[in-house]
Coordinates of C-alpha atoms and ligand atoms in Angstrom, one line a residue:
M1 CA 20.1 0.8 -13.5
S2 CA 21.4 2.7 -10.5
D3 CA 21.0 1.5 -6.9
I4 CA 18.2 2.9 -4.8
K5 CA 17.8 2.7 -1.0
I6 CA 14.9 3.3 1.3
I7 CA 15.6 5.8 4.1
G8 CA 13.7 4.6 7.0
E9 CA 13.3 1.9 9.7
V10 CA 14.7 -1.6 9.5
L11 CA 11.7 -3.8 9.8
H12 CA 12.5 -7.5 9.3
N13 CA 9.0 -8.5 10.4
I14 CA 6.9 -7.0 7.6
P15 CA 4.9 -9.6 5.6
W16 CA 7.0 -10.9 2.6
Q17 CA 6.9 -13.4 -0.1
D18 CA 9.5 -13.8 -2.8
K19 CA 8.7 -13.0 -6.4
P20 CA 7.2 -16.1 -8.0
T21 CA 9.4 -17.6 -10.7
G22 CA 8.3 -16.5 -14.2
C23 CA 6.5 -13.3 -12.8
T24 CA 7.2 -10.5 -15.2
A25 CA 5.2 -7.8 -13.4
P26 CA 6.8 -5.3 -11.0
M27 CA 4.4 -6.3 -8.1
W28 CA 3.1 -9.7 -7.0
R29 CA 0.2 -10.5 -4.7
Y30 CA 0.2 -12.2 -1.3
T31 CA -0.9 -15.7 -2.2
E32 CA -3.4 -15.7 0.8
N33 CA -5.3 -12.6 -0.4
P34 CA -7.6 -11.3 0.7
I35 CA -6.2 -10.7 4.1
I36 CA -9.5 -9.4 5.4
S37 CA -12.7 -11.0 4.3
R38 CA -16.4 -9.9 4.4
N39 CA -18.3 -9.5 7.7
P40 CA -15.0 -9.1 9.7
L41 CA -16.8 -8.0 13.0
P42 CA -20.3 -7.7 14.2
G43 CA -22.0 -4.7 12.6
V44 CA -19.5 -4.3 9.9
A45 CA -20.0 -5.8 6.5
R46 CA -16.8 -4.9 4.7
I47 CA -13.3 -3.6 5.5
F48 CA -11.3 -2.1 2.7
N49 CA -9.2 1.0 1.8
S50 CA -7.3 0.9 5.1
A51 CA -3.9 1.8 6.4
V52 CA -1.4 0.0 8.6
M53 CA 1.8 0.9 10.4
P54 CA 4.5 -0.6 12.6
Y55 CA 3.8 -0.1 16.3
N56 CA 5.4 -1.4 19.5
G57 CA 7.1 -4.3 17.8
G58 CA 3.9 -5.3 15.9
F59 CA 1.5 -3.5 13.8
I60 CA -1.6 -1.2 14.1
G61 CA -4.0 0.0 11.6
V62 CA -7.0 2.2 10.8
F63 CA -9.7 0.5 8.8
R64 CA -12.5 1.6 6.7
G65 CA -15.5 -0.3 8.2
E66 CA -18.7 -0.2 6.1
Q67 CA -21.3 -0.7 8.7
R68 CA -24.5 -2.7 8.0
N69 CA -26.4 0.6 7.5
G70 CA -23.9 1.4 4.6
V71 CA -22.3 4.3 6.4
P72 CA -18.5 4.1 6.7
H73 CA -16.5 4.8 9.9
I74 CA -12.9 4.1 11.0
Y75 CA -12.0 1.1 13.2
L76 CA -8.8 0.3 15.0
G77 CA -7.0 -3.0 14.5
R78 CA -3.9 -4.5 16.0
S79 CA -1.7 -7.3 14.7
K80 CA 1.5 -9.2 15.4
D81 CA 2.2 -10.1 11.7
A82 CA 0.2 -7.4 9.8
I83 CA -1.8 -10.2 8.2
N84 CA -4.1 -11.5 11.1
W85 CA -5.9 -8.5 12.6
Q86 CA -7.9 -8.1 15.8
F87 CA -10.3 -5.2 15.5
E88 CA -11.7 -3.0 18.3
P89 CA -15.5 -3.7 18.3
E90 CA -16.4 0.0 18.4
R91 CA -15.4 2.6 15.8
I92 CA -12.7 5.2 16.8
R93 CA -14.1 7.9 19.0
F94 CA -12.7 11.2 17.9
T95 CA -12.7 14.1 20.4
D96 CA -12.1 17.8 20.0
K97 CA -9.3 19.8 21.7
N98 CA -11.3 19.8 24.9
G99 CA -11.8 16.1 25.1
E100 CA -15.5 16.2 24.0
E101 CA -16.7 13.6 21.6
F102 CA -16.5 15.1 18.0
M103 CA -17.4 12.4 15.4
P104 CA -17.6 13.0 11.8
P105 CA -20.9 12.1 10.2
Y106 CA -19.1 9.5 8.1
A107 CA -15.4 8.7 7.6
Y108 CA -13.7 6.7 4.8
D109 CA -10.4 5.9 3.1
P110 CA -8.1 6.5 6.2
R111 CA -4.4 6.9 5.9
L112 CA -2.2 6.7 9.0
V113 CA 1.2 8.5 9.0
R114 CA 3.7 9.0 11.9
V115 CA 5.6 12.4 11.9
G116 CA 8.1 12.5 14.7
D117 CA 6.4 11.0 17.7
T118 CA 2.9 11.7 16.6
Y119 CA 0.6 9.5 14.6
Y120 CA -1.9 11.3 12.3
I121 CA -5.0 9.8 10.7
M122 CA -6.5 11.5 7.6
W123 CA -9.8 10.5 6.1
C124 CA -12.6 11.8 3.9
Q125 CA -15.7 13.0 5.8
D126 CA -18.7 15.3 5.4
A127 CA -18.0 19.0 6.4
F128 CA -20.7 20.6 4.2
G129 CA -19.5 18.4 1.4
P130 CA -16.8 15.7 1.3
T131 CA -13.4 16.9 2.5
I132 CA -10.5 15.8 4.7
G133 CA -10.7 15.3 8.4
I134 CA -7.5 14.8 10.5
A135 CA -6.8 13.6 14.0
K136 CA -3.7 12.9 16.0
T137 CA -2.8 10.4 18.6
T138 CA 0.3 9.2 20.5
D139 CA -1.2 6.2 22.3
F140 CA -4.1 5.0 20.0
R141 CA -6.4 5.5 22.9
T142 CA -7.3 9.2 22.5
F143 CA -7.8 10.7 19.1
T144 CA -7.9 14.5 19.0
R145 CA -9.2 16.0 15.9
L146 CA -7.4 19.0 14.3
E147 CA -8.9 21.7 12.2
N148 CA -10.0 20.3 8.8
P149 CA -7.2 21.2 6.5
Y150 CA -9.1 21.9 3.3
L151 CA -12.4 23.4 2.2
P152 CA -14.8 21.0 0.5
Y153 CA -14.4 19.3 -1.8
N154 CA -11.4 17.1 -1.3
R155 CA -10.4 13.3 -1.0
N156 CA -7.4 11.2 -0.7
A157 CA -5.2 13.1 1.6
V158 CA -1.9 11.7 2.9
L159 CA 0.9 13.3 4.9
F160 CA 4.6 12.9 4.1
P161 CA 6.3 11.1 7.0
R162 CA 8.5 14.0 7.9
K163 CA 8.6 17.8 7.5
I164 CA 10.1 19.1 4.4
N165 CA 11.9 22.5 4.6
G166 CA 10.5 22.9 8.1
N167 CA 6.8 22.4 7.2
Y168 CA 4.3 19.6 7.4
V169 CA 3.5 18.5 3.8
M170 CA 0.3 16.8 2.6
L171 CA -0.9 15.5 -0.7
S172 CA -4.6 15.7 -1.6
R173 CA -7.0 15.5 -4.5
P174 CA -9.7 18.2 -4.9
C175 CA -12.9 16.8 -6.2
D176 CA -16.7 17.3 -6.3
N177 CA -19.5 15.9 -4.2
G178 CA -20.2 12.8 -6.4
H179 CA -18.2 10.2 -8.2
T180 CA -15.8 12.8 -9.4
A181 CA -15.0 12.5 -13.1
F182 CA -11.7 14.5 -12.8
G183 CA -8.9 14.9 -10.3
D184 CA -5.2 15.8 -10.0
I185 CA -2.9 15.4 -7.0
F186 CA -1.8 18.6 -5.3
V187 CA 0.6 19.2 -2.4
S188 CA 0.1 21.7 0.4
E189 CA 2.3 22.8 3.4
S190 CA 1.6 23.9 7.0
P191 CA 3.9 25.1 9.7
D192 CA 1.6 23.8 12.5
M193 CA -1.0 21.2 11.0
E194 CA -3.6 23.9 11.2
F195 CA -3.0 26.5 8.5
W196 CA -2.4 24.9 5.1
G197 CA -1.3 26.8 2.0
R198 CA 1.4 27.1 -0.7
H199 CA -0.7 24.7 -2.7
R200 CA 1.1 23.2 -5.7
H201 CA 0.1 21.0 -8.6
V202 CA 2.0 17.6 -8.4
M203 CA 0.6 15.5 -11.3
G204 CA -2.7 15.0 -13.1
S205 CA -4.5 12.4 -15.1
S206 CA -2.7 11.5 -18.2
D207 CA -2.8 10.2 -21.8
N208 CA -2.2 6.7 -20.4
W209 CA -5.6 5.3 -20.7
W210 CA -5.6 3.5 -17.3
E211 CA -5.3 6.9 -15.5
N212 CA -6.9 9.1 -18.0
L213 CA -9.9 10.1 -15.9
K214 CA -8.4 11.0 -12.5
I215 CA -5.7 10.1 -10.0
G216 CA -5.3 10.3 -6.3
A217 CA -2.5 9.8 -3.8
G218 CA -2.3 6.3 -2.1
A219 CA 0.2 5.2 0.5
A220 CA 2.3 7.9 2.3
P221 CA 5.3 8.7 0.1
I222 CA 8.3 6.4 0.8
E223 CA 11.6 8.3 1.3
T224 CA 14.5 7.0 -0.7
D225 CA 17.9 8.3 -1.6
K226 CA 16.5 9.0 -5.2
G227 CA 13.4 11.0 -4.1
W228 CA 9.9 10.1 -2.7
L229 CA 8.4 6.9 -4.1
L230 CA 4.6 7.5 -4.4
F231 CA 2.1 4.7 -5.1
Y232 CA -1.2 6.3 -6.3
H233 CA -4.4 5.2 -7.9
G234 CA -5.4 6.0 -11.5
V235 CA -8.9 5.7 -12.9
V236 CA -10.3 4.9 -16.4
N237 CA -14.0 5.2 -17.2
T238 CA -15.5 2.3 -19.2
C239 CA -18.9 1.4 -20.5
N240 CA -19.2 -0.6 -17.3
G241 CA -17.9 2.0 -14.9
Y242 CA -14.7 3.2 -13.3
V243 CA -11.6 0.9 -13.1
Y244 CA -9.0 1.6 -10.4
S245 CA -5.4 0.6 -10.9
I246 CA -2.2 1.3 -9.0
G247 CA 0.5 3.6 -10.4
A248 CA 4.0 4.6 -9.2
A249 CA 6.1 7.8 -9.5
M250 CA 9.2 9.4 -8.0
L251 CA 8.8 13.0 -6.5
D252 CA 11.6 15.4 -5.9
I253 CA 12.9 15.0 -2.2
S254 CA 12.9 18.7 -1.2
E255 CA 10.3 20.1 -3.8
P256 CA 7.7 17.2 -4.1
S257 CA 5.5 19.2 -6.5
K258 CA 8.1 18.2 -9.1
V259 CA 7.8 14.7 -10.5
L260 CA 11.2 13.1 -11.4
H261 CA 9.8 10.0 -12.9
R262 CA 6.4 8.5 -13.7
C263 CA 5.6 5.1 -14.8
E264 CA 3.3 5.1 -18.0
N265 CA 2.1 1.6 -17.1
Y266 CA 0.1 0.7 -14.0
V267 CA 2.0 -1.5 -11.6
L268 CA -1.1 -3.4 -10.4
T269 CA -4.6 -3.6 -11.9
P270 CA -7.7 -5.7 -11.1
E271 CA -7.1 -9.3 -12.3
E272 CA -8.0 -11.5 -9.3
W273 CA -11.5 -12.5 -8.3
Y274 CA -11.3 -10.3 -5.1
E275 CA -10.4 -7.2 -7.2
E276 CA -12.7 -7.9 -10.1
R277 CA -15.8 -8.9 -8.1
G278 CA -17.4 -7.2 -5.1
F279 CA -19.5 -4.2 -3.8
V280 CA -17.7 -2.1 -6.5
P281 CA -16.0 -4.3 -9.1
N282 CA -12.5 -3.6 -10.5
V283 CA -11.0 -1.5 -7.8
C284 CA -7.4 -1.7 -6.5
F285 CA -7.0 1.2 -4.1
P286 CA -3.7 1.6 -2.2
C287 CA -3.7 3.2 1.2
A288 CA -0.4 2.1 3.0
A289 CA 2.9 0.5 2.5
L290 CA 5.2 -1.2 5.0
T291 CA 9.0 -1.0 4.3
D292 CA 12.1 -2.6 5.4
A293 CA 15.1 -0.2 4.8
A294 CA 17.6 -3.2 5.2
T295 CA 16.2 -5.3 2.4
G296 CA 14.3 -2.7 0.4
R297 CA 11.2 -4.8 0.6
I298 CA 7.8 -3.2 0.3
A299 CA 4.4 -4.6 1.3
L300 CA 1.6 -2.5 -0.2
Y301 CA -1.8 -2.7 1.4
Y302 CA -4.8 -2.0 -1.0
G303 CA -8.5 -2.0 -1.0
C304 CA -10.0 -4.6 -3.3
A305 CA -13.4 -4.1 -5.0
D306 CA -14.6 -2.0 -2.0
S307 CA -15.0 -5.3 -0.2
Y308 CA -11.6 -6.7 1.0
V309 CA -8.0 -5.7 1.9
G310 CA -5.1 -7.3 0.0
A311 CA -1.4 -7.1 0.1
A312 CA 1.2 -7.0 -2.8
F313 CA 4.9 -7.0 -2.7
T314 CA 7.8 -5.5 -4.5
T315 CA 11.2 -4.2 -3.6
V316 CA 12.3 -0.6 -4.0
Q317 CA 14.9 -1.6 -6.6
E318 CA 12.4 -3.6 -8.6
I319 CA 9.8 -0.8 -8.6
Y320 CA 12.3 1.9 -9.3
D321 CA 13.8 -0.1 -12.2
Y322 CA 10.3 -0.6 -13.7
I323 CA 9.5 3.1 -13.3
L324 CA 12.7 4.1 -15.1
A325 CA 12.1 1.5 -17.9
H326 CA 8.7 2.9 -18.5
D327 CA 9.3 6.6 -17.6
K328 CA 7.0 9.1 -19.3
L329 CA 6.5 12.4 -17.7
Q330 CA 3.4 14.4 -18.6
P331 CA 3.6 18.1 -19.6
G332 CA 4.2 20.2 -16.5
D333 CA 5.0 17.2 -14.2
D334 CA 8.6 18.3 -13.7
T335 CA 7.6 21.9 -12.9
P336 CA 7.0 23.4 -9.4
G337 CA 3.3 23.3 -10.1
T338 CA 2.5 27.1 -9.9
R339 CA 0.5 29.2 -12.2
Ligands
BMA1 C1 -13.7 6.5 -4.7 C2 -13.7 6.4 -3.2 C3 -13.1 5.0 -2.7 C4 -13.6 3.8 -3.5 C5 -13.6 4.1 -5.0 C6 -14.3 3.1 -5.8 O1 -14.4 7.7 -5.2 O2 -15.0 6.6 -2.7 O3 -13.4 4.9 -1.4 O4 -12.9 2.7 -3.2 O5 -14.3 5.3 -5.2 O6 -15.7 2.9 -5.4

């Protein structure tokens, strides 16, 4: 197997546990999962499907908080160790370009990505149907909304952490306004974070049964010297409803609509009580990854059963070797995704 390296920050303080002896899976769970339990702050019943990042020597995160009236909004959290989180009691107040409050009716499944000196939050919200909302901040005190990048209906948007060929680049998953029974990952480009176009198909649901209904991007793609490492979710429909597992693929570094390698097996699937039991059972939903370029360590953050947040570990070498050992591209995966 060839060596692979993360291109990114050295971060020795990300959460980590060594692979347990005898573990044959490519990822292993934090033994103290879930790291965020129910009723984490007054008025919020559940936090899940949330994204974290390094910030000022510690960590910061945007969290999907399901209020007691059932409506989700985004809450800010800070942490020294990315395990124990202190949440702001009030949801994030988004403003428009003029500084006037501009709140989405609801907001869920946030991702948080830094491009240059600016942090971007992307989420799903209503804009005459579910679609993507996006805001920027440099200080985590003011959050200015940008134009919504896509028409309804769309979910699961996540930016790449740097421009590619001079443009901002974002993955997303067109959908319908319900519990969508289809869905492929697309990539779009923008010169200015306002006008989005050059849409390309990246990858779709497949003949692997764990992801044969729909897929959606998860954590922001991780840059490596072998391409972008993408953790995504894949869904199968069963007689008892949808089951969400986590998959992994490698995308071309300068043309990410081309899939280089795609793992035919899931890399994590609901097995533990906090993944199998909850508000929506059988959901592992990745939204962020912390990485250390020095050691290749990866800590993946994922929502569990729409009720909790969990962490799971791997190394870039371990997951890459596993992807290559189970590499199975679907028809069209390795093309530019145009028609
Ligand atoms: C999807 C999204 C996620 C959720 C998942 C399982 O459609 O709404 O937020 O985790 O369903 O309920």
